[in-house]
Short mmCIF file of C-alpha atoms in Angstrom, two decimals:
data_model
loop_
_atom_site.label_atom_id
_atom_site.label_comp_id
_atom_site.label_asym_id
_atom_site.label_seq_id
_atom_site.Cartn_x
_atom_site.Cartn_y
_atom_site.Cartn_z
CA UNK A 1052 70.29 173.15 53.07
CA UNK A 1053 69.92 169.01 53.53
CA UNK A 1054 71.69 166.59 51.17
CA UNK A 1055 68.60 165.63 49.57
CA UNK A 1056 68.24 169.13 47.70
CA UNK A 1057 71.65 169.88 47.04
CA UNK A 1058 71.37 166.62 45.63
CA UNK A 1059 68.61 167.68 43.60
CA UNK A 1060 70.42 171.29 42.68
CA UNK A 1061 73.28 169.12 41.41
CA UNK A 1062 70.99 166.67 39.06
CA UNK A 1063 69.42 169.50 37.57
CA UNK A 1064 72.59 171.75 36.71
CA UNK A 1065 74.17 168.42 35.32
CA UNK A 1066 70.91 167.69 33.58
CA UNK A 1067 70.71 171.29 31.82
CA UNK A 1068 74.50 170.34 30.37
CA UNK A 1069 73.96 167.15 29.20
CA UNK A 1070 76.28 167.09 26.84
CA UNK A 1071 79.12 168.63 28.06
CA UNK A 1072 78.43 166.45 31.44
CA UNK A 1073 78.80 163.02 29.36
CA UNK A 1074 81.88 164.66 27.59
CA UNK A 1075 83.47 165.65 31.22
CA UNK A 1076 82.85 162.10 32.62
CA UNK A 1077 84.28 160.34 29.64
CA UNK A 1078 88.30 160.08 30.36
CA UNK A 1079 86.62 158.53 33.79
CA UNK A 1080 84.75 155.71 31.46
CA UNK A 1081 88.03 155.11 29.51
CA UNK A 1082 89.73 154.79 32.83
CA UNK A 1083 87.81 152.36 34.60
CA UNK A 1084 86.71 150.44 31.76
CA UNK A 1085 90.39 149.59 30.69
CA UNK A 1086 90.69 148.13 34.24
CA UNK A 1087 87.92 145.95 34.48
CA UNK A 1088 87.97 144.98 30.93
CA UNK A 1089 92.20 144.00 30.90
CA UNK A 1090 92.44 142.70 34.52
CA UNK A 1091 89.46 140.37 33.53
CA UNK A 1092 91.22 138.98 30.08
CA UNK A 1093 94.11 138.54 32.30
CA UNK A 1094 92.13 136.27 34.79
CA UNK A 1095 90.42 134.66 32.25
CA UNK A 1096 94.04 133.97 30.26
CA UNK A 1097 95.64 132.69 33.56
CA UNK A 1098 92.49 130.19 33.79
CA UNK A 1099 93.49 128.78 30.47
CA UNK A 1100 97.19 128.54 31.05
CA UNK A 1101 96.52 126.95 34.55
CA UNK A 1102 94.23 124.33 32.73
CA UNK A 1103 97.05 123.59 30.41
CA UNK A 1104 99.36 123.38 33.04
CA UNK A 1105 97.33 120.66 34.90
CA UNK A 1106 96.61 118.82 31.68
CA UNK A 1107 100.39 118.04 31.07
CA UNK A 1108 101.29 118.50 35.06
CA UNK A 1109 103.12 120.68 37.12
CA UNK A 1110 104.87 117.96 38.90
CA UNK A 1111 106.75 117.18 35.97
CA UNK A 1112 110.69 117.41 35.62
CA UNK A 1113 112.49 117.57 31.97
CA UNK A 1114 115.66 116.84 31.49
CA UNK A 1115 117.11 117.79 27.72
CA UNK A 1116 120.13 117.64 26.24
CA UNK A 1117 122.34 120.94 26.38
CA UNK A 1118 123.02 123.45 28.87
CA UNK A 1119 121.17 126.74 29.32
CA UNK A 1120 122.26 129.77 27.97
CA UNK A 1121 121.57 133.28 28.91
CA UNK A 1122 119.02 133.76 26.66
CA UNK A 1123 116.75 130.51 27.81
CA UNK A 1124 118.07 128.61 24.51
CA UNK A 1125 120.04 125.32 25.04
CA UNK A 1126 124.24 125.30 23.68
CA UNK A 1127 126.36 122.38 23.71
CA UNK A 1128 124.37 119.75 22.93
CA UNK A 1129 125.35 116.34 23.71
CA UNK A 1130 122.60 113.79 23.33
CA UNK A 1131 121.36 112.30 26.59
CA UNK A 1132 120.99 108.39 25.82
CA UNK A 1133 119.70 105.29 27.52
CA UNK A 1134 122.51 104.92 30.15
CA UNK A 1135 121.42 108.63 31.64
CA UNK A 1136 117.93 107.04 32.25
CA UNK A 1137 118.21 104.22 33.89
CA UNK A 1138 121.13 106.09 36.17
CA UNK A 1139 118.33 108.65 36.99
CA UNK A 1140 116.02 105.80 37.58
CA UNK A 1141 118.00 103.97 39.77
CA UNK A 1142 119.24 106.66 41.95
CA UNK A 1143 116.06 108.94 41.84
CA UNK A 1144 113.62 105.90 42.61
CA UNK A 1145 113.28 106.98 46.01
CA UNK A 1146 112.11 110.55 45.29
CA UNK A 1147 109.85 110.18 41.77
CA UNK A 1148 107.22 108.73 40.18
CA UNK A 1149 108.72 107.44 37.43
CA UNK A 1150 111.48 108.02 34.68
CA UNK A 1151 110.36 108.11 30.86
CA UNK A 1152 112.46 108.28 28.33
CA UNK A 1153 111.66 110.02 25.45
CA UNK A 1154 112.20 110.47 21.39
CA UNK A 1155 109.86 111.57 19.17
CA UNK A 1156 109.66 111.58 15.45
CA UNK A 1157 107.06 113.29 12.76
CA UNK A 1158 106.59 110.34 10.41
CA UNK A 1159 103.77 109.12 7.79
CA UNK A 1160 101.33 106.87 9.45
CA UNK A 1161 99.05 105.15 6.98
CA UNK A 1162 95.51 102.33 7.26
CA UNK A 1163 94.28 100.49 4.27
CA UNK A 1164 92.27 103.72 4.09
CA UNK A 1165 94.05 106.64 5.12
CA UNK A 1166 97.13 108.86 5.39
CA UNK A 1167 98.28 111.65 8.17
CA UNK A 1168 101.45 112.28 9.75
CA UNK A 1169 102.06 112.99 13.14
CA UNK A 1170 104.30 112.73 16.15
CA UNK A 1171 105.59 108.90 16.95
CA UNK A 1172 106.82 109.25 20.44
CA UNK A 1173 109.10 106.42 21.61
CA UNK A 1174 108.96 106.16 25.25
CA UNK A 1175 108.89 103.55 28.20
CA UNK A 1176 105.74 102.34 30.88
CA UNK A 1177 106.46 104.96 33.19
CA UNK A 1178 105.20 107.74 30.80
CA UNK A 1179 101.63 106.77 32.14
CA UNK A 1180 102.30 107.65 35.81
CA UNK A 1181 104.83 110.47 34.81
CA UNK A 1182 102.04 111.94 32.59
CA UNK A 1183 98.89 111.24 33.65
CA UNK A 1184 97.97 109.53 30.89
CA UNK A 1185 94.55 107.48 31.03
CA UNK A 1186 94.25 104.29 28.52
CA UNK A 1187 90.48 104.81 27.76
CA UNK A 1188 90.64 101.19 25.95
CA UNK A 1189 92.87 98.14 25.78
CA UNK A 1190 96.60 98.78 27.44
CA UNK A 1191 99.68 100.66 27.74
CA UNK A 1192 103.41 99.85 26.68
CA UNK A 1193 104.57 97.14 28.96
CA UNK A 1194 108.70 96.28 29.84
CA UNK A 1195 108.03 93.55 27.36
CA UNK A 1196 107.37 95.71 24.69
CA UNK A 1197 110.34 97.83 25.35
CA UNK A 1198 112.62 94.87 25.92
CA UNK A 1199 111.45 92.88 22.60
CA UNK A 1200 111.30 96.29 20.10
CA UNK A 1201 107.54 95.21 19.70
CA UNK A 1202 105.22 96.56 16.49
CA UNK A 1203 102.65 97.52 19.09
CA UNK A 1204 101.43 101.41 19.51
CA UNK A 1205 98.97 103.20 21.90
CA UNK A 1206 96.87 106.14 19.95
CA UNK A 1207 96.13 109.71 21.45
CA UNK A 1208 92.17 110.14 20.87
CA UNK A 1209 92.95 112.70 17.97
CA UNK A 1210 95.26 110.74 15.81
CA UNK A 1211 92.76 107.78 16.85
CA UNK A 1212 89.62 109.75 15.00
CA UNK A 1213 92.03 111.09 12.10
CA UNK A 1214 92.81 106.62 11.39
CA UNK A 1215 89.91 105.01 12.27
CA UNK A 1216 87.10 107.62 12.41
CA UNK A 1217 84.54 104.87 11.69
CA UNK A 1218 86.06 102.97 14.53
CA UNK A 1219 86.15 104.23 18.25
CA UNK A 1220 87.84 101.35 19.52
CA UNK A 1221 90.31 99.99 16.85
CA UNK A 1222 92.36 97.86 19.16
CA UNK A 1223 93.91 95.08 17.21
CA UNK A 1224 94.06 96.48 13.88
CA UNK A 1225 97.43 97.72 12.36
CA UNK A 1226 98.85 100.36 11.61
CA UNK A 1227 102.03 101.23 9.56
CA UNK A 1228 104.47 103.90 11.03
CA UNK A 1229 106.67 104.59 7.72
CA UNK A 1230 105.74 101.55 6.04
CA UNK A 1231 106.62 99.47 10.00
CA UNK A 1232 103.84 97.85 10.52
CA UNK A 1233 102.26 98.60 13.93
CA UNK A 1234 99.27 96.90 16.00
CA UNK A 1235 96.82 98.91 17.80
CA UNK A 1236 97.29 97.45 21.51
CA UNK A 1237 95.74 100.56 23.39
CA UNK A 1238 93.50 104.13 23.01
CA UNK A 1239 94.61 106.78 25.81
CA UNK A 1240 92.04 109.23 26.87
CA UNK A 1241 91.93 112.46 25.27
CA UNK A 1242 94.59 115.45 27.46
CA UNK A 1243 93.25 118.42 25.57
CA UNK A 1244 96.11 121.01 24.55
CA UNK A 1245 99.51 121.87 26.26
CA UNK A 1246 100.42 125.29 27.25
CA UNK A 1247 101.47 126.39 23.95
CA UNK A 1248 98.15 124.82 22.44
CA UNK A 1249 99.53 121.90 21.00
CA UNK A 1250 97.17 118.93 20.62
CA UNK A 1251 98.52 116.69 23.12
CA UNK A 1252 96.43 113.56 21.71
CA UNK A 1253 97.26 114.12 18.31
CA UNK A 1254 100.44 111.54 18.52
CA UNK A 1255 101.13 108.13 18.87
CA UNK A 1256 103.17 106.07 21.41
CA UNK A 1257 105.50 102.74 20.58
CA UNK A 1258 108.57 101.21 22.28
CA UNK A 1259 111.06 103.39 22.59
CA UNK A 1260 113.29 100.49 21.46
CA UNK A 1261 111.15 99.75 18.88
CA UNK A 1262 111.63 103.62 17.58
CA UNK A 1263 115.73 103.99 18.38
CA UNK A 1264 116.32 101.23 16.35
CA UNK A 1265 113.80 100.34 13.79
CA UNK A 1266 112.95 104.34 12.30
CA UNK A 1267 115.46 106.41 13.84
CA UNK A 1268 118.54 104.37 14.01
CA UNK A 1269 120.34 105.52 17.17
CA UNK A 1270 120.01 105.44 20.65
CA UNK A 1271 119.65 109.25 21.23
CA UNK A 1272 117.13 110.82 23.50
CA UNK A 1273 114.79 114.44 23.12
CA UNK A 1274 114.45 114.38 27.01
CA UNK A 1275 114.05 112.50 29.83
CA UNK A 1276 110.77 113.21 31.92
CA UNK A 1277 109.91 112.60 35.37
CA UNK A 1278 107.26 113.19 37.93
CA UNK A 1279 107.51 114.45 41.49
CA UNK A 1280 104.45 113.47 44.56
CA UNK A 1281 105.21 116.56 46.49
CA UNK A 1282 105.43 119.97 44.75
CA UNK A 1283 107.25 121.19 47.56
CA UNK A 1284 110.19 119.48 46.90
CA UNK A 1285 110.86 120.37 43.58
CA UNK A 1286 113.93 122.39 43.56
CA UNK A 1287 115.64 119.85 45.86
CA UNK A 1288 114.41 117.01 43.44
CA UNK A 1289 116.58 119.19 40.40
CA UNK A 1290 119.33 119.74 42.50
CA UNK A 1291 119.69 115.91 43.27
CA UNK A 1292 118.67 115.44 39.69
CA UNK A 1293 121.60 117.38 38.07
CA UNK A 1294 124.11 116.20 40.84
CA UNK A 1295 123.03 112.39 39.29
CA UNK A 1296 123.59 113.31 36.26
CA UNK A 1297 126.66 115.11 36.36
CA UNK A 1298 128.36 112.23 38.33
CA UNK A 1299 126.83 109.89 35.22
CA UNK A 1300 127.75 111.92 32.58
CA UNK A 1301 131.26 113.15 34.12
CA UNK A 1302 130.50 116.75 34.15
CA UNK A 1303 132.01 120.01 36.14
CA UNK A 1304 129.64 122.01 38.14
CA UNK A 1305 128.69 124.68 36.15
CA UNK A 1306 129.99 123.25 32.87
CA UNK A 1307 126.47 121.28 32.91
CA UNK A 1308 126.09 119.45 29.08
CA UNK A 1309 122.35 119.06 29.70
CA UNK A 1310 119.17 121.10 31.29
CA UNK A 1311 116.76 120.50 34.14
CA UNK A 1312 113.80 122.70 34.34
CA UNK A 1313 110.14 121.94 35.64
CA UNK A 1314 106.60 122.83 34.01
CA UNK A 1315 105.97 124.38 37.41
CA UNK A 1316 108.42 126.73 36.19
CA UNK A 1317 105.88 128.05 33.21
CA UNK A 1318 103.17 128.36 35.90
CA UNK A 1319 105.61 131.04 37.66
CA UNK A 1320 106.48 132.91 34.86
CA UNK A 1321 102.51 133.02 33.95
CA UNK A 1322 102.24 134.80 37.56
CA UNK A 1323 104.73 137.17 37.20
CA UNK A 1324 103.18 138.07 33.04
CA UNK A 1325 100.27 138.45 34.78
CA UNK A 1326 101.65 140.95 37.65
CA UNK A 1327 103.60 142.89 35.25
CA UNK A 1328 100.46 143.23 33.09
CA UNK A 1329 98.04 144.50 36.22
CA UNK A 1330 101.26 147.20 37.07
CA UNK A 1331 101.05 148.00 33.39
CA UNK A 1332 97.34 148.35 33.28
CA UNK A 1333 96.89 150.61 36.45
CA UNK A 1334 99.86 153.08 34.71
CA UNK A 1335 97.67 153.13 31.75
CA UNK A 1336 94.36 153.61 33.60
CA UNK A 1337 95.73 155.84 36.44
CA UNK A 1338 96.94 158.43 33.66
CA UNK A 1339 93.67 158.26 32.23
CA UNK A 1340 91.94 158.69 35.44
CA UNK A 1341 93.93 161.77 35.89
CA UNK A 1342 93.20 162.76 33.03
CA UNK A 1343 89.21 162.45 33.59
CA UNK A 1344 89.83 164.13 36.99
CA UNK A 1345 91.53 167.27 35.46
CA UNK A 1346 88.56 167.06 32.67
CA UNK A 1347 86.21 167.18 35.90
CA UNK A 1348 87.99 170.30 37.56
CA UNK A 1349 88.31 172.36 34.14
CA UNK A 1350 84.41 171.96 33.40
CA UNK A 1351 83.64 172.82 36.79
CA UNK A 1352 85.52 176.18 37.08
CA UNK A 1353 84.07 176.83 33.80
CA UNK A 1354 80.60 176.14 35.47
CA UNK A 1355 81.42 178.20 38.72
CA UNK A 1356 82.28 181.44 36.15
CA UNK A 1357 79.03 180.81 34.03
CA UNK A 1358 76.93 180.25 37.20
CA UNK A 1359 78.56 183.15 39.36
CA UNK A 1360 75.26 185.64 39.37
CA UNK A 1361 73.39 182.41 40.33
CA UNK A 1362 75.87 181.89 43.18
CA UNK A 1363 75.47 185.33 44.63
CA UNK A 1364 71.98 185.13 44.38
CA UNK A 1365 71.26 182.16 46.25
CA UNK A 1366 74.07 183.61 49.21
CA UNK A 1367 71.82 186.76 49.39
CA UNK A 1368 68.91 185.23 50.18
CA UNK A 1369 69.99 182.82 52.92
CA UNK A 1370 72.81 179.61 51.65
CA UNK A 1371 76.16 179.43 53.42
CA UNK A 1372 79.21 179.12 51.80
CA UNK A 1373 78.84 174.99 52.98
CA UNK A 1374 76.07 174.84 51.22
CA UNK A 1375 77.46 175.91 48.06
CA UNK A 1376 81.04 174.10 48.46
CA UNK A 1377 78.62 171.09 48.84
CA UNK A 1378 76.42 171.67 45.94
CA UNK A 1379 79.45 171.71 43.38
CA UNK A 1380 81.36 168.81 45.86
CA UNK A 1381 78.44 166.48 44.83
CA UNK A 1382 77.74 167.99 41.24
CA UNK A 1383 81.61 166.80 40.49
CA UNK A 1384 80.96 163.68 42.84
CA UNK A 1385 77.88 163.11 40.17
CA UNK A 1386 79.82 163.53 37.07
CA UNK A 1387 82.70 160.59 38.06
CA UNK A 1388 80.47 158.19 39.91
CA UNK A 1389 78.42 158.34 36.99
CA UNK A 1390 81.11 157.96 34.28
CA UNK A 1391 82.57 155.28 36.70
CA UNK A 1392 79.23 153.18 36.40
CA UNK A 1393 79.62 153.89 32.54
CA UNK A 1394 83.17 152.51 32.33
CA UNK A 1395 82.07 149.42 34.51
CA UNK A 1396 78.89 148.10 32.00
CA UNK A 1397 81.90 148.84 29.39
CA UNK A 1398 84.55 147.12 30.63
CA UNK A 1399 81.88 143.74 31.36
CA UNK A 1400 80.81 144.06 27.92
CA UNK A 1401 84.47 144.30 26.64
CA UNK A 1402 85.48 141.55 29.23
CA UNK A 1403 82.75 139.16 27.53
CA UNK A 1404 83.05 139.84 24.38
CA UNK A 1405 87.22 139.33 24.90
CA UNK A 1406 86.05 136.07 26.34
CA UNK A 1407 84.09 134.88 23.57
CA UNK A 1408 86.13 135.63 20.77
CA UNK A 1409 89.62 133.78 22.65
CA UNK A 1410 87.55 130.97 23.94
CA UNK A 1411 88.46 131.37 27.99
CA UNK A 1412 86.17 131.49 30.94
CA UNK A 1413 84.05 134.67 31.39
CA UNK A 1414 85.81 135.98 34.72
CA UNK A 1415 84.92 139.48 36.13
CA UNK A 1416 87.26 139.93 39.14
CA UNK A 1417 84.18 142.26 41.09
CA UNK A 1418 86.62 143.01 43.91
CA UNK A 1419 88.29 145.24 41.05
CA UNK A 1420 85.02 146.37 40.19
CA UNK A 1421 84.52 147.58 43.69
CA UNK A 1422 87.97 149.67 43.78
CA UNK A 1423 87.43 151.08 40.21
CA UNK A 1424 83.98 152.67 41.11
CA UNK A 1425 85.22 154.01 44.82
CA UNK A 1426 88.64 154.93 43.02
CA UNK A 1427 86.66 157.33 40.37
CA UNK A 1428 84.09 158.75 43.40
CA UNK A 1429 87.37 159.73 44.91
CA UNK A 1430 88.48 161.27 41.48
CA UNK A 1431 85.49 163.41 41.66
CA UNK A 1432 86.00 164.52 45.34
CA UNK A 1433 89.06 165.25 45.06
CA UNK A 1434 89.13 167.33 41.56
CA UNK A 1435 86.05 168.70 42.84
CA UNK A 1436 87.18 170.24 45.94
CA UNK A 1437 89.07 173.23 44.38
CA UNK A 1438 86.15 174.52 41.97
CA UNK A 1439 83.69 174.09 45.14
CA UNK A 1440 85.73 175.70 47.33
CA UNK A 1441 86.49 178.81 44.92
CA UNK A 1442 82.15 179.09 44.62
CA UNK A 1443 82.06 178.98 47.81
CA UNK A 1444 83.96 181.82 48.81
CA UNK A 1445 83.07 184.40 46.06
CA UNK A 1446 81.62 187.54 47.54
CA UNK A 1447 77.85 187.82 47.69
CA UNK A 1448 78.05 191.09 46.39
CA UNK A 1449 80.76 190.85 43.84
CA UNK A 1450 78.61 187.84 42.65
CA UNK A 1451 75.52 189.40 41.86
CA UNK A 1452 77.24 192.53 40.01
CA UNK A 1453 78.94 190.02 37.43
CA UNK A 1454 77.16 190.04 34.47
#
């Protein structure tokens, strides 16, 4: 007998069972449609993060007061200041793009017309290279601002529409930072959100000077942040960044009073979520694969009883025992290949619907797609084999007594 009509044998006998054939191939359909549908997300999630990542950099080093415990929180906080700045900037000038000091502050910001609050970050020149930032109109902070305490700011494009939505380029007009008058001397590009989906342009930036001494009244710093050109040499840039800063600051190694870690750091972690999630996911969809497959072998031995006169009869009058262990080979081969192409249009439905309700790129890893279906014709095979093999070898005679 050819492959073509034990192919045909097999459709029909599945056909005749329709229910019970759907029923048999659904823990298949569960299986491979949890793959395609959670590997996906993850890809698509990654996307995002890696977005993010670029948006606020991966060069970038942060320095913050307090040393790392070992739960990732910070302990014995002593304020970084001024002084640990410019020693970092003029020892690490060689090997960065640029030092920025930072301090940041919610506080009331107010036009002759409106009201918000938001973040006022104090910082220096160098946050533009150090952050990428792009002034879409007018200028940055210059040394002279810093070095004067000048009532200037630069607006992030949210906090820009939120003051002066009327106005898309409001350069010269003022406005007052807790009653401190402030004039509008720049408009930065909008950044989009950071990695935890903060709105990055929903601040505002002034002298750090002008903040230390005029709002917050001390000369305290929330971190230090730095840039490197070479990703490559970012752990040797932290290790000559904490050895700098322990020689400033008169520290022990190991009794460190401040932290250096890298957003290149969140990018790793985001790689090893996303392993641990695709070892998670092929647990979860190998048990259910197993499960299909033993769902596969139970309904075919129940099909090999019911069918067992049929069996004998078509042995007396001329097919081999290969021709039956192939009939019920491809009859379970039928079943998960077809709940395999089931749980694929599942899992891309799932995978774009997951994508439209979280907002992230549409991304159906089709190498995955590929394994799934092969992985569930193997299923089939191999759960298959045993109920074939018992038709195969039932006597002819014994066969066509059974009633």
């Amino acid at each position: 007998m050819g492959i073509l009509a034990a192919l045909r044998l097999a459709m029909h006998a599945l056909v005749v069972n329709k229910g019970r054939s759907m029923l048999t191939s659904l823990g298949i359909v569960i299986g491979v449609s949890a793959v395609i549908a959670m590997v996906s997300a993850g890809n698509g999630a990654r996307t995002i993060l890696d977005e993010r990542l670029d948006n606020v950099g991966k060069s970038l080093v942060l320095i913050r007061p307090g040393s790392r415990t070992q739960h990732g929180t910070l302990a014995d906080v002593k304020v970084l200041t001024n002084d640990d700045a410019a020693a970092v900037r003029k020892q690490m000038r060689y090997l960065v793009n640029g030092v920025a000091e930072v301090q940041v502050s919610m506080r009331p910001l107010s036009t002759r017309v409106r009201n918000v609050v938001t973040m006022v970050t104090g910082t220096v020149p160098d946050m533009k290279p150090v952050r990428g930032w792009v002034v879409d109109s007018g200028r940055f902070l210059t040394d002279e601002d810093v070095k004067k305490s000048a009532h200037v700011c630069v607006l992030g494009a949210t906090i820009r529409e939120k003051l002066f939505p009327d106005n898309p380029d409001p350069v010269g007009q003022i406005v007052r930072v807790d009653q401190l008058p402030m004039r509008v001397i720049g408009i930065t590009q909008p950044k989009g959100r950071s990695p935890i989906g903060g709105d990055q342009d929903d601040q505002i930036f002034i002298p750090i000077t002008t903040l230390q001494k005029k709002l917050v009244g001390n000369e305290s710093l929330a971190m230090i942040i730095t840039s490197i050109p070479d990703l490559a040499a970012m752990e040797t840039t932290k290790t000559e960044l904490i050895r700098v800063l322990r020689e400033h600051r008169k520290v022990k190694l190991g009794q460190e009073d401040f932290d250096v870690s890298s957003v290149q750091e969140m990018a790793e972690l985001a790689v090893i979520m996303t392993k641990t999630m695709a070892v998670l996911i092929g647990i979860i969809a190998s048990i259910s694969l197993v499960v299909g497959g033993i769902g596969i072998m139970n309904i075919m031995l129940v099909s090999v009883t019911e069918r067992t006169r049929e069996i004998g009869i078509r042995m007396a009058i001329g097919a081999t025992p290969g021709d039956i262990l192939t009939q019920f080979l491809i009859e379970a081969l039928i079943l998960a290949l077809a709940g395999g192409i089931l749980g694929i249009a599942l899992g891309a439905a799932a995978t774009v619907a997951l994508a439209l309700a979280a907002g992230w790129p549409i991304t159906i890893d089709y190498p995955m797609v590929a394994v799934s279906f092969l992985i569930s014709g193997g299923v089939g095979v191999f759960f298959g084999y045993y109920p074939a093999l018992k038709a195969s070898r039932l006597d002819p005679i014994d066969a066509l007594r059974y009633e």
